[in-house]
Coordinates of C-alpha atoms in Angstrom, one line a residue:
M3 CA 175.4 57.0 171.2
S4 CA 177.9 59.6 172.8
R5 CA 178.3 59.5 176.6
F6 CA 177.0 62.9 178.2
F7 CA 178.1 64.8 181.2
I8 CA 177.3 67.3 183.8
C9 CA 179.4 70.4 184.7
A10 CA 180.6 70.3 188.1
C11 CA 178.9 73.5 188.6
Y12 CA 175.7 71.9 189.1
F13 CA 176.3 71.0 192.5
S14 CA 177.0 74.5 193.9
H15 CA 175.6 77.4 191.1
N16 CA 172.3 78.4 190.1
I17 CA 170.6 77.8 193.4
F18 CA 167.3 79.7 193.3
L19 CA 166.0 81.3 196.6
K20 CA 162.2 82.0 195.6
A21 CA 161.6 84.1 198.3
Y22 CA 164.2 86.7 197.2
S23 CA 164.1 86.0 193.7
L24 CA 168.1 85.2 193.5
H25 CA 170.2 82.6 191.9
V26 CA 173.1 82.2 194.3
V27 CA 176.4 80.0 194.3
F28 CA 177.1 78.1 197.4
N29 CA 180.3 76.6 198.2
N30 CA 180.5 77.2 202.2
E31 CA 178.6 79.3 204.4
K32 CA 181.5 81.7 205.1
E33 CA 182.1 82.7 201.4
F34 CA 178.2 82.5 200.9
L35 CA 177.5 85.2 203.3
E36 CA 180.4 87.3 202.5
R37 CA 179.1 87.3 198.5
Y38 CA 175.4 87.4 199.2
G39 CA 175.1 88.9 202.8
V40 CA 174.3 92.6 201.7
T41 CA 172.2 91.8 199.0
L42 CA 170.1 89.3 201.0
K43 CA 169.3 91.9 203.5
Q44 CA 168.3 94.5 200.8
C45 CA 166.0 92.1 199.9
G46 CA 164.2 91.4 203.2
C47 CA 166.3 88.7 204.5
D48 CA 167.1 90.9 207.6
T49 CA 166.7 88.7 210.7
A50 CA 168.6 85.6 212.1
E51 CA 165.5 83.3 211.5
K52 CA 165.2 84.3 207.7
L53 CA 169.0 83.7 207.2
D54 CA 168.6 80.3 208.8
D55 CA 165.6 79.5 206.7
V56 CA 167.7 80.4 203.4
L57 CA 170.6 78.3 204.7
A58 CA 168.3 75.4 205.3
T59 CA 166.8 75.7 202.0
I60 CA 170.3 75.9 200.0
Q61 CA 171.4 72.7 202.0
T62 CA 168.5 70.8 201.0
E63 CA 168.9 71.7 197.6
V64 CA 172.5 71.0 197.7
K65 CA 171.8 67.4 199.2
R66 CA 168.9 66.7 196.3
R67 CA 171.6 67.7 193.8
A68 CA 174.4 65.2 195.2
N69 CA 171.6 62.5 195.1
R70 CA 171.1 63.2 191.4
E71 CA 172.1 59.8 190.1
T72 CA 170.6 57.7 193.1
D73 CA 167.4 59.5 193.0
R74 CA 167.1 59.6 189.6
A75 CA 167.5 55.7 189.0
N76 CA 165.0 54.8 191.9
R77 CA 162.5 57.0 190.4
C78 CA 162.9 55.6 187.1
K79 CA 162.9 51.9 188.3
A80 CA 159.7 52.8 190.4
I81 CA 157.8 54.3 187.4
A82 CA 158.8 51.3 185.3
Q83 CA 157.6 48.9 187.6
K84 CA 154.5 50.4 189.2
Y85 CA 153.1 53.0 186.7
S86 CA 150.7 51.8 183.9
P87 CA 149.9 54.7 181.7
L88 CA 146.4 55.9 180.9
H89 CA 146.9 56.7 177.3
R90 CA 150.2 54.6 175.7
A91 CA 149.7 56.0 172.6
V92 CA 150.9 59.2 173.4
Y93 CA 154.3 57.9 174.1
T94 CA 154.8 57.4 170.2
I95 CA 155.1 60.4 168.0
K96 CA 152.4 60.5 165.0
E97 CA 151.8 63.1 162.4
S98 CA 148.2 63.2 163.5
Y99 CA 149.2 64.8 166.8
L100 CA 150.7 67.6 164.9
D101 CA 149.3 70.6 163.2
P102 CA 149.1 70.3 159.6
L103 CA 151.0 73.8 159.0
F104 CA 154.0 72.7 161.5
I105 CA 154.2 69.7 159.0
R106 CA 154.4 71.8 156.2
I107 CA 157.0 74.0 157.9
V108 CA 159.4 71.0 158.6
E109 CA 159.0 69.8 155.0
Y110 CA 160.0 73.4 153.6
C111 CA 162.9 73.4 155.9
K112 CA 164.1 69.8 154.9
S113 CA 163.6 70.9 151.2
P114 CA 166.7 71.6 148.9
G115 CA 167.3 75.5 148.9
S116 CA 165.0 76.4 151.7
T117 CA 166.1 79.9 153.4
V118 CA 165.4 81.9 156.4
D119 CA 163.4 84.2 154.2
G120 CA 161.1 81.7 153.1
L121 CA 160.7 80.1 156.5
V122 CA 159.5 83.4 158.0
E123 CA 156.7 83.4 155.5
L124 CA 155.6 80.4 157.2
V125 CA 156.2 81.0 160.9
T126 CA 154.8 84.1 163.0
V127 CA 158.0 86.4 163.8
E128 CA 157.1 87.6 167.3
K129 CA 158.1 91.3 168.2
A130 CA 161.2 90.1 170.5
D131 CA 164.0 89.3 168.3
G132 CA 164.8 85.8 167.6
V133 CA 161.6 84.9 169.0
Y134 CA 159.1 82.8 166.5
S135 CA 156.0 80.9 166.8
F136 CA 153.9 78.4 164.9
P137 CA 150.8 75.7 165.6
M138 CA 152.5 72.6 166.4
F139 CA 150.2 70.2 168.6
T140 CA 146.7 69.5 167.8
E141 CA 143.8 70.1 170.3
D142 CA 143.2 66.4 170.9
Y143 CA 146.8 65.5 171.5
C144 CA 147.1 68.5 174.2
I145 CA 143.9 66.9 175.7
M146 CA 145.3 63.4 175.9
L147 CA 148.7 64.3 177.0
L148 CA 147.1 66.4 180.1
E149 CA 145.0 63.2 180.7
E150 CA 148.3 61.2 180.9
M151 CA 149.8 64.0 183.0
G152 CA 147.1 64.1 185.4
H153 CA 146.9 60.3 185.7
F154 CA 150.6 60.2 186.4
E155 CA 150.4 62.9 189.1
C156 CA 147.9 60.6 190.9
A157 CA 150.0 57.7 191.0
D158 CA 151.9 56.3 193.6
V159 CA 155.5 56.6 192.5
P160 CA 158.1 59.1 193.0
K161 CA 158.3 62.3 190.7
G162 CA 161.1 64.5 189.9
R163 CA 160.5 68.3 189.5
P164 CA 161.4 69.9 186.4
N165 CA 164.0 72.6 187.2
T166 CA 165.3 74.7 190.1
M167 CA 162.5 77.3 189.6
N168 CA 159.5 75.0 188.7
N169 CA 158.1 72.9 191.7
K170 CA 155.4 71.7 189.8
G171 CA 155.4 69.5 186.6
M172 CA 156.9 66.3 185.4
L173 CA 160.2 65.0 183.7
L174 CA 159.1 63.1 180.5
A175 CA 162.3 61.1 180.1
E176 CA 161.7 59.3 183.4
M177 CA 158.3 58.6 182.2
G178 CA 159.5 56.8 179.0
F179 CA 158.7 59.6 176.6
D180 CA 162.2 59.8 174.8
E181 CA 162.7 56.9 172.7
S182 CA 159.6 57.2 170.6
F183 CA 158.4 60.8 171.1
M184 CA 161.1 63.1 172.1
N185 CA 164.1 61.9 170.2
P186 CA 162.2 62.0 166.7
L187 CA 160.5 65.3 167.5
R188 CA 163.9 66.9 168.2
D189 CA 165.8 65.2 165.3
Q190 CA 163.0 65.0 162.8
F191 CA 161.1 67.8 163.4
L192 CA 162.7 70.5 165.1
L193 CA 166.4 70.2 164.4
P194 CA 165.5 71.1 160.5
I195 CA 163.6 74.5 161.9
A196 CA 166.4 75.4 164.3
R197 CA 169.4 74.9 161.5
L198 CA 167.6 77.5 159.6
L199 CA 166.6 80.0 162.3
F200 CA 169.8 79.5 164.7
P201 CA 172.5 78.0 163.0
E202 CA 175.1 79.6 165.3
W203 CA 173.3 77.9 168.2
V204 CA 172.6 74.5 166.4
G205 CA 176.4 74.0 165.6
K206 CA 176.9 70.5 164.2
S207 CA 173.5 69.4 165.7
L208 CA 171.1 69.4 168.4
D209 CA 172.2 66.1 170.0
S210 CA 170.3 65.9 173.5
H211 CA 167.5 67.6 175.2
R212 CA 165.8 67.7 178.7
A213 CA 161.8 67.8 178.2
F214 CA 159.2 68.4 180.9
I215 CA 155.9 69.7 181.7
V216 CA 155.3 72.6 183.9
Q217 CA 152.1 73.6 185.8
Y218 CA 151.2 77.0 187.0
S219 CA 147.9 77.4 189.3
M220 CA 146.9 79.4 192.2
G221 CA 148.4 78.3 195.3
N222 CA 151.5 76.9 193.8
D223 CA 153.6 78.2 191.2
T224 CA 152.2 81.2 189.4
D225 CA 155.1 82.8 187.5
L226 CA 158.7 82.4 186.4
R227 CA 161.1 85.0 187.3
Y228 CA 163.4 86.5 184.5
H229 CA 166.0 83.8 183.4
Y230 CA 167.7 82.3 180.9
D231 CA 167.5 78.5 180.0
N232 CA 170.2 75.7 180.2
A233 CA 169.6 75.1 176.6
E234 CA 170.8 76.3 173.1
V235 CA 167.4 76.2 171.6
T236 CA 164.1 76.1 173.7
L237 CA 160.5 75.2 172.5
N238 CA 157.5 75.9 174.7
V239 CA 154.2 74.6 173.8
C240 CA 150.9 75.6 175.6
L241 CA 148.8 72.6 176.4
G242 CA 146.0 74.3 178.2
K243 CA 144.1 74.4 180.5
T244 CA 141.7 77.4 181.2
F245 CA 143.7 80.5 182.6
M246 CA 144.0 84.2 182.9
G247 CA 147.3 86.0 182.7
G248 CA 150.8 84.0 182.4
D249 CA 152.0 85.8 179.5
L250 CA 155.8 85.3 178.6
Y251 CA 158.0 88.6 178.1
F252 CA 161.6 88.3 176.5
G253 CA 164.7 90.5 176.6
P254 CA 168.1 90.2 175.1
M255 CA 170.6 87.6 175.4
K256 CA 172.2 86.9 178.7
G257 CA 174.9 89.2 180.1
A258 CA 173.2 92.3 177.9
K259 CA 172.5 95.0 180.1
A260 CA 168.3 95.3 180.1
A261 CA 165.3 96.4 182.3
P262 CA 164.0 93.8 184.5
Q263 CA 160.7 93.6 182.7
P264 CA 161.2 93.5 179.1
S265 CA 158.2 94.9 177.0
H266 CA 157.9 92.0 174.3
I267 CA 155.2 90.1 175.2
Y268 CA 153.7 86.7 174.0
Q269 CA 150.3 85.2 174.9
H270 CA 150.0 81.6 175.1
R271 CA 147.7 79.9 172.8
L272 CA 146.4 76.1 173.0
G273 CA 148.8 73.9 170.9
R274 CA 150.9 76.6 169.7
G275 CA 154.8 76.5 170.0
I276 CA 157.3 79.1 170.6
L277 CA 161.0 78.7 169.6
H278 CA 163.6 81.2 170.7
R279 CA 167.4 80.7 171.8
G280 CA 167.9 79.1 175.1
Y281 CA 170.2 82.1 176.6
Q282 CA 167.7 84.7 175.7
M283 CA 166.4 86.2 178.9
H284 CA 162.7 85.6 179.5
G285 CA 160.1 85.2 182.2
A286 CA 156.3 84.5 182.6
H287 CA 154.0 86.8 184.5
P288 CA 151.6 85.5 187.1
I289 CA 148.5 83.8 186.1
T290 CA 145.5 85.4 187.9
A291 CA 143.0 82.7 187.5
G292 CA 142.9 78.9 186.5
E293 CA 145.7 76.6 185.6
R294 CA 148.1 76.8 183.0
C295 CA 150.2 73.7 181.5
N296 CA 153.0 74.0 178.9
F297 CA 155.3 71.3 177.3
I298 CA 158.9 72.4 177.5
M299 CA 161.9 71.0 175.6
W300 CA 165.5 72.4 176.0
M301 CA 167.5 71.5 173.3
R302 CA 171.5 71.1 173.3
S303 CA 174.0 71.2 171.1
S304 CA 177.2 69.8 172.6
S305 CA 179.4 71.4 169.9
V306 CA 178.2 74.8 171.2
R307 CA 178.5 74.3 174.7
N308 CA 181.3 71.6 175.1
P309 CA 183.9 75.0 175.2
S310 CA 181.9 76.8 177.9
C311 CA 179.2 76.0 180.4
P312 CA 176.4 78.4 180.2
M313 CA 175.7 78.2 184.1
C314 CA 179.2 79.0 185.2
D315 CA 180.8 80.4 181.9
H316 CA 183.8 78.4 182.3
R317 CA 185.1 75.0 180.5
P318 CA 183.0 72.5 181.9
Q319 CA 184.4 70.0 184.5
L320 CA 183.1 67.0 183.6
V321 CA 181.0 64.6 185.7
P322 CA 179.8 61.6 184.2
A323 CA 175.8 61.2 183.9
S324 CA 173.3 58.1 183.3
D325 CA 171.1 60.2 181.3
T326 CA 172.0 63.0 178.7
G327 CA 172.9 65.5 181.8
D328 CA 173.5 68.6 180.9
G329 CA 174.5 67.9 177.2
F330 CA 178.2 68.0 177.3
T331 CA 180.2 65.5 175.9
D332 CA 184.0 64.6 176.1
V333 CA 184.6 65.2 172.2
K334 CA 187.2 67.8 171.9

């Protein structure tokens, strides 16, 4: 197995200030104020107290990232020792958990002579460029997985958050999902589809991933601001529950000029997966009632990302990771 790394920019870049909808870089206070002082004032950070709150938020996030390896190891150890799953079966992938059409799609992609034209006859081509959807998980599996997540949420064990923009959710690798579910899901089922739809983003392979559950509810996270993912290919599956709103919207690839609220809308449906390029700009409108839970898999290709980190747009400065990190390897 390859050794994986994160880029050193992880410790300073892409820090999200939710109150002002800003992603910032922080190396030191003087440089930060010179770079973002005017923008922050324009966004409403117009008092010394508000600025102090921003700096405190950044320092908390910088400290969390500096302790990444230690905190992750402690969480994994505590979960392994103290957590008893409610549904052990959900940790191992079975075809009975997958929609028959999804299995048919995968079988087609693995067959000799499969083509993009043949594949798009089986999937739904969404209005946004390069966005596809298909039925994926059965309703029964969605129910069991949500029950497992609810059981874990109530357990007296430490929990990591999914990413810098989502506060509510679970990291599935730390729960023990990777070996018997996520790895075969990526390699045996999703990779054949992605090779046909996004060959330039798959490169040699999708050789790592980050999988997590995100939760949206009134009073907690309700929306997701316009952004791109730290992934070459992203899968997003709606698990439920009962909710209103929360539609996804898509724009062009990162770096392209675009309106802040693109009009290409996707409405979530239970068990249905949506597949898109990770660097494609997207967001989620607020839910207006209920609770929405989604399964997300960021799939990464070291052969694609090794030359340039998508978060800082420079050649990655490699920092060893005990897990798959951000999907970088030291292979030239």
